[in-house]
Coordinates of C-alpha atoms in Angstrom, one line a residue:
Chain J
M270 CA -6.7 234.8 -11.0
T271 CA -6.5 232.5 -14.0
E272 CA -8.9 234.6 -16.1
V273 CA -6.4 237.4 -16.4
R274 CA -4.2 237.0 -19.4
R275 CA -0.8 236.6 -17.9
L276 CA 2.6 237.2 -19.3
Y277 CA 4.7 234.0 -19.6
R278 CA 8.0 232.9 -20.9
D279 CA 7.6 230.5 -23.8
P280 CA 10.3 227.9 -23.6
D281 CA 8.9 226.0 -26.6
H282 CA 10.0 228.8 -29.0
R283 CA 13.1 229.9 -27.2
V284 CA 16.4 231.1 -28.5
V285 CA 17.8 232.0 -25.1
A286 CA 15.0 231.6 -22.5
G287 CA 11.8 232.3 -24.4
V288 CA 11.3 235.8 -23.1
A289 CA 10.9 237.4 -26.5
A290 CA 8.6 234.6 -27.7
G291 CA 6.4 235.1 -24.6
L292 CA 6.3 238.8 -24.9
A293 CA 5.5 238.6 -28.6
A294 CA 2.6 236.2 -27.9
H295 CA 1.3 238.5 -25.2
L296 CA 1.5 241.7 -27.3
S297 CA 0.4 239.9 -30.5
L298 CA 3.6 241.0 -32.2
P299 CA 5.8 238.9 -34.5
T300 CA 8.5 237.3 -32.4
I301 CA 11.2 238.5 -34.6
A302 CA 10.2 242.1 -34.0
V303 CA 10.6 241.7 -30.2
R304 CA 13.9 240.0 -30.6
I305 CA 15.2 242.7 -32.9
A306 CA 14.0 245.3 -30.3
F307 CA 16.0 243.6 -27.6
I308 CA 19.1 243.6 -29.8
A309 CA 18.6 247.1 -30.9
L310 CA 18.5 248.2 -27.2
L311 CA 21.8 246.4 -26.6
P312 CA 24.1 249.3 -27.4
V313 CA 22.1 251.7 -25.2
D314 CA 24.1 250.9 -22.1
G315 CA 23.3 247.3 -22.5
M316 CA 19.7 248.1 -21.9
G317 CA 18.6 245.2 -24.1
A318 CA 20.5 242.6 -22.1
L319 CA 19.3 244.2 -18.8
L320 CA 15.7 244.2 -19.8
Y321 CA 16.0 240.7 -21.1
A322 CA 17.6 239.5 -17.8
A323 CA 14.9 241.2 -15.8
F324 CA 12.1 239.6 -17.7
W325 CA 13.8 236.3 -17.5
A326 CA 14.0 236.6 -13.8
V327 CA 10.4 237.5 -13.1
L328 CA 8.3 235.8 -15.8
P329 CA 7.1 232.3 -15.0
V330 CA 7.2 229.6 -17.7
A331 CA 3.9 229.2 -19.6
P332 CA 1.9 226.4 -18.1
G333 CA 1.9 223.4 -20.3
P334 CA 1.3 219.7 -19.9
L335 CA 2.8 218.6 -16.6
G336 CA 6.3 217.3 -16.6
A337 CA 6.7 218.0 -20.3
R338 CA 10.2 219.0 -21.2
P339 CA 10.4 222.2 -23.2
A340 CA 11.4 221.8 -26.8
R341 CA 15.1 221.9 -27.6
R342 CA 16.2 225.3 -28.5
D343 CA 16.8 225.8 -32.2
R344 CA 20.5 226.6 -32.2
R345 CA 20.5 227.6 -35.8
Q346 CA 18.4 230.6 -34.9
V347 CA 21.0 231.9 -32.5
L348 CA 23.5 232.6 -35.2
P349 CA 21.7 235.4 -37.1
F350 CA 20.7 237.1 -33.9
L351 CA 24.2 236.8 -32.6
A352 CA 25.6 238.3 -35.8
L353 CA 23.0 241.0 -35.7
A354 CA 23.9 241.9 -32.1
I355 CA 27.6 242.0 -32.9
G356 CA 26.9 244.2 -35.8
I357 CA 24.8 246.7 -33.9
V358 CA 27.2 246.8 -31.0
G359 CA 30.1 247.2 -33.4
V360 CA 28.4 250.0 -35.4
S361 CA 27.5 251.8 -32.2
Q362 CA 31.1 251.5 -30.9
L363 CA 32.5 252.8 -34.1
S364 CA 30.2 255.8 -34.1
G365 CA 31.3 256.4 -30.5
F366 CA 27.7 256.4 -29.3
G367 CA 28.0 253.7 -26.7
G368 CA 31.4 254.6 -25.4
G369 CA 32.3 256.1 -22.0
A370 CA 32.3 255.0 -18.4
S371 CA 28.5 254.8 -17.9
G372 CA 28.3 252.5 -21.0
T373 CA 30.8 250.2 -19.5
I374 CA 29.0 250.1 -16.1
G375 CA 25.7 249.4 -17.9
W376 CA 27.3 246.4 -19.6
L377 CA 28.7 245.2 -16.3
V378 CA 25.3 245.6 -14.5
A379 CA 23.7 243.7 -17.4
M380 CA 26.2 240.9 -16.8
I381 CA 25.4 240.8 -13.1
A382 CA 21.7 240.7 -14.0
A383 CA 22.2 237.9 -16.4
G384 CA 24.2 235.9 -13.8
A385 CA 21.4 236.5 -11.2
G386 CA 18.8 235.3 -13.8
V387 CA 20.7 232.1 -14.3
I388 CA 20.9 231.5 -10.6
W389 CA 17.2 232.3 -10.0
H390 CA 16.1 229.9 -12.7
L391 CA 17.6 227.1 -10.8
A392 CA 14.3 227.3 -9.0
D393 CA 12.1 226.9 -12.1
P394 CA 8.7 225.4 -11.5
S395 CA 9.2 221.9 -12.7
R396 CA 12.3 221.6 -10.5
R397 CA 10.4 223.0 -7.6
R398 CA 7.8 220.4 -8.1
Q399 CA 10.5 217.8 -8.0
W400 CA 11.8 219.2 -4.7
R401 CA 8.4 219.1 -3.2
Q402 CA 8.0 215.5 -4.1
T403 CA 11.4 214.5 -2.7
V404 CA 11.2 216.6 0.4
P405 CA 7.7 217.7 1.1
Q406 CA 8.5 219.4 4.4
A407 CA 11.4 221.5 3.0
P408 CA 11.2 221.8 -0.7
W409 CA 14.1 224.1 -1.0
L410 CA 16.3 221.4 0.6
G411 CA 15.5 219.1 -2.3
V412 CA 18.1 220.7 -4.6
V413 CA 20.8 219.5 -2.3
L414 CA 19.5 216.0 -2.4
D415 CA 18.4 215.7 -5.9
E416 CA 21.0 213.6 -7.7
T417 CA 19.8 214.0 -11.3
D418 CA 19.8 217.7 -11.3
R419 CA 23.0 218.3 -9.3
R420 CA 25.3 218.6 -12.3
S421 CA 23.3 221.2 -14.2
Y422 CA 22.6 222.9 -10.9
L423 CA 26.3 223.3 -10.3
I424 CA 27.1 224.4 -13.8
R425 CA 24.4 227.1 -13.6
L426 CA 25.4 228.2 -10.1
I427 CA 29.0 228.5 -11.0
G428 CA 28.2 230.2 -14.4
G429 CA 25.8 232.6 -12.8
G430 CA 28.3 233.3 -9.9
V431 CA 31.1 233.9 -12.3
L432 CA 29.0 236.4 -14.3
I433 CA 28.0 238.3 -11.1
V434 CA 31.5 238.3 -9.7
T435 CA 33.0 239.5 -13.0
G436 CA 30.5 242.2 -13.2
I437 CA 31.1 243.5 -9.7
I438 CA 34.9 243.3 -10.0
G439 CA 34.5 245.1 -13.3
I440 CA 32.6 247.9 -11.7
L441 CA 35.0 248.2 -8.9
F442 CA 37.8 248.3 -11.4
V443 CA 36.2 250.8 -13.7
F444 CA 34.9 253.1 -10.9
P445 CA 38.2 254.3 -9.3
V446 CA 39.6 255.1 -12.8
F447 CA 37.0 257.7 -13.3
S448 CA 36.9 258.8 -9.7
A449 CA 39.9 260.9 -10.5
S450 CA 37.9 263.2 -12.6
G451 CA 36.7 265.3 -9.6
V452 CA 33.0 266.3 -9.4
G453 CA 31.9 263.7 -11.9
S454 CA 32.9 261.0 -9.4
M455 CA 30.2 262.2 -7.0
V456 CA 27.6 261.7 -9.6
N457 CA 29.1 258.4 -10.7
G458 CA 29.1 257.3 -7.1
L459 CA 25.4 258.1 -6.7
I460 CA 24.5 256.4 -9.9
F461 CA 26.5 253.4 -8.9
A462 CA 24.8 253.2 -5.5
V463 CA 21.3 253.5 -7.1
V464 CA 22.2 250.9 -9.7
A465 CA 23.5 248.6 -7.0
L466 CA 20.3 249.1 -4.9
A467 CA 18.1 248.5 -7.9
G468 CA 20.2 245.4 -8.7
L469 CA 19.7 244.1 -5.2
A470 CA 16.0 244.7 -5.4
V471 CA 15.8 242.9 -8.7
V472 CA 17.8 240.0 -7.2
V473 CA 15.7 239.7 -4.1
A474 CA 12.1 240.5 -5.3
P475 CA 11.5 237.5 -7.5
L476 CA 13.0 235.2 -4.9
L477 CA 10.5 236.6 -2.3
Y478 CA 7.7 236.4 -4.8
R479 CA 8.5 232.8 -5.6
M480 CA 8.7 232.0 -1.9
F481 CA 5.3 233.5 -1.2
S482 CA 3.6 231.7 -4.1
Q483 CA 5.2 228.5 -2.9
L484 CA 4.0 229.1 0.6
R485 CA 0.5 229.8 -0.7
T486 CA 0.2 226.5 -2.6
E487 CA 1.5 224.7 0.4
R488 CA -1.0 226.3 2.6
E489 CA -3.8 225.2 0.2
A490 CA -2.6 221.7 0.3
R491 CA -2.5 221.8 4.1
I492 CA -6.1 223.1 4.3
R493 CA -7.2 220.2 2.1
E494 CA -5.4 217.7 4.2
Q495 CA -6.9 219.2 7.4
E496 CA -10.4 219.0 5.9
R497 CA -10.0 215.3 5.2
A498 CA -8.6 214.6 8.6
E499 CA -11.5 216.4 10.2
I500 CA -14.1 214.3 8.3
A501 CA -12.3 211.1 9.1
A502 CA -12.2 212.0 12.8
M503 CA -15.9 212.9 12.7
V504 CA -16.9 209.6 11.2
H505 CA -14.6 207.8 13.5
D506 CA -16.1 209.3 16.5
Q507 CA -19.6 208.7 15.2
V508 CA -18.9 205.0 14.6
L509 CA -17.3 204.5 18.0
H510 CA -20.1 206.3 19.6
T511 CA -22.7 204.1 17.9
L512 CA -20.9 201.0 18.8
A513 CA -20.8 202.0 22.4
L514 CA -24.5 202.7 22.4
I515 CA -25.2 199.3 20.7
Q516 CA -23.2 197.5 23.5
R517 CA -25.2 199.3 26.1
N518 CA -28.5 198.6 24.5
A519 CA -27.6 195.0 23.6
G520 CA -30.8 193.8 25.2
D521 CA -33.1 196.0 23.2
A522 CA -33.3 194.6 19.7
K523 CA -35.3 197.5 18.3
A524 CA -32.9 200.1 19.6
V525 CA -29.9 198.2 18.3
L526 CA -31.5 197.9 14.9
R527 CA -32.2 201.6 14.8
L528 CA -28.7 202.5 15.9
A529 CA -27.1 200.2 13.4
R530 CA -29.3 201.4 10.5
G531 CA -28.7 205.0 11.3
Q532 CA -25.0 204.5 11.5
E533 CA -25.0 202.4 8.3
R534 CA -26.8 205.1 6.5
S535 CA -24.6 208.0 7.6
L536 CA -21.5 206.0 6.7
R537 CA -22.9 205.0 3.4
N538 CA -23.8 208.6 2.6
W539 CA -20.3 209.6 3.5
L540 CA -18.6 206.9 1.5
Y541 CA -20.6 206.8 -1.7
K542 CA -22.4 210.1 -2.0
P543 CA -21.0 213.2 -3.6
A544 CA -20.4 216.0 -1.2
A545 CA -23.1 218.6 -0.5
V546 CA -26.1 216.4 -1.2
S547 CA -29.1 218.5 -1.1
C548 CA -32.8 217.7 -1.3
E549 CA -33.0 219.2 -4.7
V550 CA -32.7 215.8 -6.4
L551 CA -35.1 212.9 -6.1
S552 CA -32.6 210.4 -4.8
A553 CA -31.5 212.7 -1.9
A554 CA -35.1 213.6 -1.1
L555 CA -36.1 210.0 -1.0
E556 CA -33.1 209.0 1.0
E557 CA -34.1 211.6 3.6
A558 CA -37.6 210.3 3.8
V559 CA -36.3 206.8 4.1
A560 CA -34.0 207.9 6.9
E561 CA -36.8 209.6 8.7
V562 CA -39.1 206.5 8.5
E563 CA -36.3 204.2 9.6
D564 CA -35.4 206.3 12.6
T565 CA -39.0 206.9 13.6
Y566 CA -40.3 203.3 13.3
A567 CA -37.2 201.3 13.8
I568 CA -37.6 199.5 10.6
A569 CA -35.2 198.8 7.7
V570 CA -36.0 200.2 4.2
E571 CA -34.1 198.6 1.4
S572 CA -34.0 201.4 -1.1
V573 CA -32.9 201.0 -4.7
M574 CA -32.8 204.0 -7.1
V575 CA -32.2 204.1 -10.8
G576 CA -31.6 207.4 -12.4
D577 CA -32.2 210.8 -10.8
A578 CA -34.3 213.9 -11.4
D579 CA -34.6 217.4 -10.0
V580 CA -37.3 218.0 -7.4
D581 CA -40.2 220.1 -8.6
D582 CA -43.7 220.3 -7.4
R583 CA -44.7 217.0 -9.0
V584 CA -41.6 215.1 -7.8
G585 CA -42.0 216.6 -4.4
A586 CA -45.6 215.3 -4.2
L587 CA -44.3 211.9 -5.3
V588 CA -41.7 211.9 -2.5
A589 CA -44.3 212.9 0.0
A590 CA -46.7 210.1 -1.2
A591 CA -43.8 207.6 -1.0
R592 CA -43.0 208.7 2.5
E593 CA -46.6 208.2 3.5
A594 CA -46.6 204.7 1.9
M595 CA -43.5 203.8 3.9
V596 CA -45.1 205.1 7.1
N597 CA -48.2 203.0 6.5
A598 CA -46.1 199.9 5.9
A599 CA -44.0 200.6 9.0
K600 CA -47.1 201.1 11.2
H601 CA -49.5 198.4 9.9
A602 CA -47.6 195.7 8.0
K603 CA -45.8 194.2 11.1
V604 CA -42.6 193.6 9.2
Q605 CA -38.9 194.4 9.7
T606 CA -38.1 195.5 6.2
I607 CA -39.8 197.5 3.4
S608 CA -38.5 197.7 -0.1
L609 CA -38.5 201.0 -1.9
Y610 CA -37.7 201.2 -5.6
A611 CA -37.5 204.4 -7.6
E612 CA -36.8 204.7 -11.3
V613 CA -36.5 207.8 -13.4
E614 CA -37.5 207.2 -17.0
P615 CA -37.5 209.9 -19.8
E616 CA -41.3 210.2 -19.7
K617 CA -42.1 209.3 -16.1
V618 CA -40.9 208.8 -12.5
S619 CA -42.1 205.8 -10.6
V620 CA -41.7 204.8 -7.0
F621 CA -42.7 201.4 -5.6
V622 CA -43.1 200.8 -1.9
R623 CA -43.5 197.1 -1.0
D624 CA -43.8 195.1 2.2
R625 CA -44.5 191.5 2.8
G626 CA -46.6 192.1 5.8
V627 CA -50.1 191.3 6.9
G628 CA -51.7 193.2 4.0
F629 CA -55.3 194.2 4.1
D630 CA -58.5 194.0 2.1
L631 CA -58.8 197.2 0.1
S632 CA -62.6 197.1 -0.2
T633 CA -63.2 196.9 3.5
V634 CA -60.4 198.8 5.1
E635 CA -59.9 201.7 2.7
D636 CA -62.5 204.0 4.2
D637 CA -60.8 204.6 7.5
R638 CA -57.4 204.9 6.1
H639 CA -57.2 208.6 5.5
G640 CA -53.5 208.4 5.0
V641 CA -54.0 206.2 2.0
R642 CA -56.8 208.2 0.5
G643 CA -55.7 211.7 1.1
S644 CA -51.9 211.6 1.4
I645 CA -51.2 209.0 -1.3
I646 CA -54.0 208.7 -3.9
G647 CA -55.3 212.2 -3.6
R648 CA -51.9 213.9 -3.6
M649 CA -50.8 212.0 -6.6
E650 CA -53.9 212.7 -8.6
R651 CA -53.8 216.4 -7.7
H652 CA -50.4 216.6 -9.3
G653 CA -51.4 214.6 -12.4
G654 CA -49.9 211.4 -11.2
K655 CA -51.3 208.0 -10.4
A656 CA -51.3 205.8 -7.3
E657 CA -52.2 202.2 -7.3
I658 CA -52.4 200.1 -4.2
R659 CA -52.2 196.3 -4.3
S660 CA -52.8 194.4 -1.1
E661 CA -54.1 191.0 -0.1
P662 CA -54.5 189.8 3.5
G663 CA -51.4 187.8 4.3
D664 CA -49.6 188.7 1.1
G665 CA -48.2 192.1 1.8
T666 CA -48.9 195.4 0.2
E667 CA -47.4 197.3 -2.7
V668 CA -48.0 201.0 -3.4
R669 CA -47.2 202.0 -7.0
L670 CA -46.7 205.6 -7.7
T671 CA -46.1 207.1 -11.1
M672 CA -45.7 210.7 -12.0
P673 CA -45.5 211.6 -15.7
V674 CA -42.7 214.1 -16.5
P675 CA -44.0 216.7 -19.1
E676 CA -40.7 217.1 -20.9
R677 CA -37.3 215.8 -20.5
R678 CA -35.8 218.3 -18.2
D679 CA -32.8 216.9 -16.4
R680 CA -31.1 213.8 -17.4
D681 CA -28.7 213.3 -14.5
K682 CA -25.4 215.1 -14.8
D683 CA -22.8 212.5 -13.9
G684 CA -24.0 209.2 -15.2
N685 CA -26.4 208.0 -12.5
R686 CA -25.8 207.5 -8.9
N687 CA -27.2 204.6 -7.1
G688 CA -28.9 204.3 -3.8
Chain F
M31 CA -37.5 178.1 -1.6
E32 CA -39.7 177.3 -4.4
T33 CA -37.3 174.9 -5.9
G34 CA -35.7 171.7 -4.5
M35 CA -36.7 171.7 -0.9
D36 CA -37.5 168.0 -1.3
E37 CA -34.1 167.2 -2.7
Q38 CA -32.4 165.0 -0.1
Q39 CA -28.9 165.7 -1.1
R40 CA -27.6 168.6 1.0
L41 CA -25.4 171.1 -0.6
R42 CA -21.8 171.4 0.5
V43 CA -21.0 175.0 1.3
F44 CA -17.7 176.7 2.1
L45 CA -17.4 180.0 3.9
V46 CA -14.7 182.6 3.2
D47 CA -14.8 185.6 5.5
D48 CA -12.2 187.3 7.6
H49 CA -14.6 187.9 10.5
A50 CA -14.8 184.8 12.7
M51 CA -18.0 186.1 14.3
F52 CA -19.7 186.4 11.0
R53 CA -18.6 182.9 9.9
A54 CA -20.0 181.4 13.1
G55 CA -23.3 183.2 12.7
V56 CA -23.7 182.1 9.1
R57 CA -22.7 178.5 10.0
A58 CA -25.3 178.4 12.7
E59 CA -28.0 179.9 10.6
L60 CA -27.3 177.8 7.6
G61 CA -27.0 174.5 9.5
A62 CA -30.6 173.7 8.9
Y63 CA -30.5 174.1 5.2
V64 CA -27.0 173.1 3.9
E65 CA -23.9 171.4 5.0
V66 CA -21.1 173.8 5.8
I67 CA -18.0 171.8 5.0
G68 CA -15.3 174.3 5.9
E69 CA -14.4 177.9 6.3
A70 CA -11.4 180.1 5.7
S71 CA -10.4 183.6 6.9
T72 CA -7.6 184.4 4.4
V73 CA -7.2 184.2 0.7
A74 CA -4.5 181.6 0.8
Q75 CA -6.4 179.3 3.2
A76 CA -9.5 179.6 1.0
V77 CA -7.7 178.8 -2.2
S78 CA -6.1 175.6 -0.9
A79 CA -9.1 174.5 1.0
I80 CA -11.5 175.0 -1.9
A81 CA -9.2 173.2 -4.3
G82 CA -9.1 170.3 -1.8
L83 CA -12.7 170.1 -0.8
E84 CA -14.4 171.1 -4.0
P85 CA -17.6 172.4 -2.4
D86 CA -20.8 173.0 -4.4
V87 CA -21.0 176.7 -3.4
V88 CA -18.5 179.1 -1.9
L89 CA -19.8 182.0 0.1
L90 CA -17.3 184.7 -0.6
D91 CA -16.7 187.9 1.3
V92 CA -15.9 190.9 -1.0
H93 CA -13.6 192.7 1.4
M94 CA -10.7 190.9 2.9
P95 CA -7.0 191.6 3.5
D96 CA -4.7 190.6 0.6
G97 CA -7.0 190.8 -2.3
G98 CA -10.4 190.0 -1.0
G99 CA -13.0 187.8 -2.8
R100 CA -11.6 188.8 -6.1
A101 CA -8.2 187.1 -5.4
V102 CA -9.9 183.9 -4.4
L103 CA -12.1 183.9 -7.6
D104 CA -9.1 184.6 -9.8
A105 CA -7.1 181.8 -8.2
V106 CA -9.7 179.0 -8.1
R107 CA -12.2 179.7 -10.8
R108 CA -10.2 178.5 -13.8
S109 CA -9.0 175.3 -12.3
H110 CA -12.4 174.4 -10.6
P111 CA -15.1 175.6 -12.9
Q112 CA -17.7 173.5 -11.3
V113 CA -17.4 175.4 -8.0
K114 CA -20.0 178.1 -7.8
F115 CA -19.4 181.4 -6.1
L116 CA -21.9 183.6 -4.3
A117 CA -20.6 187.0 -3.2
L118 CA -21.6 188.2 0.2
S119 CA -20.8 191.7 1.4
V120 CA -21.9 194.6 3.6
S121 CA -21.0 196.9 0.8
D122 CA -23.5 197.9 -1.8
A123 CA -21.0 199.9 -3.8
A124 CA -21.4 199.4 -7.5
E125 CA -17.7 198.8 -8.1
D126 CA -17.6 196.0 -5.6
V127 CA -20.7 194.3 -6.9
I128 CA -19.8 194.6 -10.6
G129 CA -16.2 193.7 -9.9
L130 CA -17.0 190.4 -8.3
I131 CA -19.7 189.4 -10.8
R132 CA -17.3 190.1 -13.7
A133 CA -14.7 188.1 -12.0
G134 CA -17.1 185.1 -12.2
A135 CA -19.4 185.1 -9.1
R136 CA -22.8 183.8 -10.0
G137 CA -24.6 186.1 -7.6
Y138 CA -24.4 188.8 -5.0
V139 CA -26.3 189.2 -1.8
T140 CA -25.8 191.6 1.1
K141 CA -25.0 190.4 4.6
T142 CA -28.3 191.6 6.0
I143 CA -30.1 188.8 4.0
S144 CA -32.3 186.5 6.1
P145 CA -31.1 182.9 6.6
E146 CA -34.0 181.5 4.5
D147 CA -33.2 183.8 1.6
L148 CA -29.5 183.1 1.9
A149 CA -30.2 179.3 1.7
A150 CA -32.5 179.8 -1.3
A151 CA -29.8 181.9 -3.0
I152 CA -27.2 179.2 -2.3
R153 CA -29.5 176.6 -3.8
R154 CA -30.2 178.7 -6.9
V155 CA -26.5 179.4 -7.5
A156 CA -25.7 175.7 -7.1
E157 CA -28.2 174.9 -9.8
G158 CA -26.4 177.2 -12.2
D159 CA -28.8 180.2 -11.9
A160 CA -28.0 183.7 -10.9
V161 CA -28.9 185.6 -7.7
F162 CA -29.3 189.3 -7.8
S163 CA -30.0 191.4 -4.7
P164 CA -32.5 194.2 -5.3
R165 CA -29.7 196.7 -5.3
L166 CA -27.7 194.7 -7.8
A167 CA -30.7 194.6 -10.1
G168 CA -30.9 198.4 -9.7
F169 CA -27.2 198.8 -10.6
V170 CA -27.7 196.7 -13.7
L171 CA -30.7 198.7 -14.8
D172 CA -28.7 201.8 -14.3
A173 CA -25.6 200.5 -16.1
F174 CA -27.7 199.3 -19.1
A175 CA -29.9 202.3 -19.2
A176 CA -30.6 203.4 -22.7
R177 CA -28.4 206.5 -23.0
P178 CA -28.2 208.2 -26.3
D179 CA -24.5 208.9 -25.9
T180 CA -23.5 205.3 -25.1
P181 CA -22.2 203.5 -28.1
V182 CA -23.5 199.9 -28.5
A183 CA -20.8 197.7 -29.9
D184 CA -22.6 194.4 -29.5
P185 CA -26.4 194.6 -29.2
E186 CA -26.6 191.0 -28.0
L187 CA -24.4 191.8 -25.0
D188 CA -24.8 195.5 -24.5
L189 CA -28.5 195.9 -24.4
L190 CA -31.2 194.3 -22.2
T191 CA -34.4 193.0 -23.7
N192 CA -37.6 194.5 -22.5
R193 CA -38.5 191.3 -20.7
E194 CA -35.1 191.2 -18.9
R195 CA -35.7 194.8 -17.9
E196 CA -39.1 194.0 -16.5
V197 CA -37.7 191.1 -14.5
L198 CA -34.9 193.3 -13.1
R199 CA -37.4 196.0 -12.2
L200 CA -39.4 193.5 -10.2
L201 CA -36.3 192.2 -8.5
A202 CA -35.3 195.7 -7.6
R203 CA -38.8 196.2 -6.1
G204 CA -38.2 193.3 -3.8
Y205 CA -40.1 190.6 -5.6
A206 CA -39.1 186.9 -5.2
Y207 CA -38.8 184.8 -8.3
K208 CA -42.1 183.2 -7.6
E209 CA -43.8 186.5 -7.4
I210 CA -42.1 187.8 -10.5
A211 CA -43.4 184.7 -12.4
K212 CA -46.9 185.3 -11.2
E213 CA -46.7 189.0 -12.0
L214 CA -45.5 188.5 -15.6
Y215 CA -47.4 185.3 -16.2
I216 CA -44.3 183.2 -16.9
S217 CA -42.8 180.2 -15.2
I218 CA -40.2 180.4 -12.5
K219 CA -37.8 178.7 -14.8
T220 CA -38.2 181.4 -17.4
V221 CA -37.5 184.1 -14.7
E222 CA -34.3 182.2 -13.9
T223 CA -33.4 182.1 -17.5
H224 CA -33.8 185.8 -17.9
V225 CA -31.7 186.5 -14.8
S226 CA -29.0 184.1 -16.0
N227 CA -28.9 185.9 -19.3
V228 CA -28.6 189.2 -17.6
L229 CA -25.7 187.8 -15.5
R230 CA -24.0 186.7 -18.7
K231 CA -24.4 190.2 -20.2
L232 CA -23.1 191.7 -17.0
Q233 CA -20.0 189.5 -17.2
M234 CA -19.3 189.8 -20.9
S235 CA -20.5 193.2 -22.0
N236 CA -18.1 196.0 -22.7
R237 CA -20.4 198.7 -21.9
Y238 CA -18.6 201.7 -20.7
E239 CA -20.1 201.8 -17.3
L240 CA -19.2 198.2 -16.6
S241 CA -15.7 198.3 -17.8
R242 CA -15.2 201.5 -15.9
W243 CA -16.4 199.9 -12.7
A244 CA -14.3 196.9 -13.3
A245 CA -11.2 198.8 -14.1
D246 CA -11.6 201.5 -11.4
R247 CA -11.7 199.1 -8.6
R248 CA -8.8 196.9 -7.6
L249 CA -10.6 195.2 -4.8
V250 CA -8.6 195.3 -1.6

């Protein structure tokens, strides 16, 4: 909804409330023209004032930096407009154009509208924000409690109230005078009723609108809160569950290790990973392979990753080869931990899988290790990469995989995430 | 393990960790290698005991109530510069690691480290060298990665040399110092020098990533 160009009040350029400035900005007209239009409409049954009050009541303040106070109004600007208004009203009175009962009633209604506007704007957004902070459960209560705003609140409330009451009394006073004139009183009565209804609608509508929008933002906040609580509960249950399982399997070292690693991994993911990790990036794909190997073979893989890249065919092959290397180490090396290191450089991606296990003599054993030949070396070469295996009996094994990256495609978006 | 096994003087080690089980475990495991002269479970206890005992090396937990390892480092380090600190944590989060190192710890290892490796790390820290876990080496490579958009204020501190990069890569790949020396045809002492230089850069550099990590994280 933010794409739509919306109409706002502009309190930074206000003379009264920034309605004219806001309208002018929205319509791309000079501000002065809009102001003069409002003033020119004044003598027409107070239409200018009525319109102004209506706009004031419904238009939100233009969003600016949070908590910034609007600029002081430029009082010098008020004078010429005031003079202009008096002049126009005076001329229209002299010419007899604006006279008569309906004119007076229009003025009084405008007065009521202005009073209502003043009262509604007690609830302007910055103040509502304050209320929310002081009394999050019942923001509208905040106004009663908020010490700093109480004085201006009272002044505005009383001022607005006086305007409304004066207007109503005025109408009641004017109305019977003209009721004497027979048939006209019927028409006048109807007009009065319509105006009163319209006034009521104008009074109530913005309040309802405000209430709804406030409820909407509160609902959004509540949903967010709920989401967080759900995740917390999920992790909590998981952890407790794992701990219970560990206690039950205390005798079985392998099972305990597997449980602990699995839990550690899921917690780590939850704590340090951005949400919605997919396997579209190297680090996530490798983490998934690591998790699979850890779970299947009850072994710990210490993974360290520097940089990240999107997964394409080549990187996918690299991940598959790395997984195979880990599986080999888990199966044959007779160790508890394997190290995995992956680094993304501008021109190549490298993965190293190392164990300190029994190792093997490449020249003698290689032939019956199809995993090594097909799944690691062959796969890497098919995709234009290179696999190198270093092993010595008793000195562990290291599989070194490098895959050249044709062009720089994807330097990570958010300044590198680590394993 | 490649240095000083024959040294008869046993290192005096102090344990700071709020988990009694963990302290007991480490004490039992390390008994064969070093002398554990005391332990503390809170920051206040740790600060007064370390000042009184002046151990060679303090094994410092990162996460503790009332300030964690960082608070202990801040309180003791200036008045007792000869005491070396080795951070020990289950957390591998970059902010934790970098935060402790920048506060003055000479090294960082995770709690899953084997007793032999931990003893070796303690010895290395006591001798004034630095100890990097593979993950810490990865962080450093990451943080000092040559990015075109990162301004380099002080090349001496803000950039790693190629040799330092190579050493860190091997550390990240799980190589021991001895293996790194063999791989790069240099002496173990040279490897240690490179790592110590990297530690100094890590502590002094104002690279954006590092200052951000240090600033973001008030260790609790």
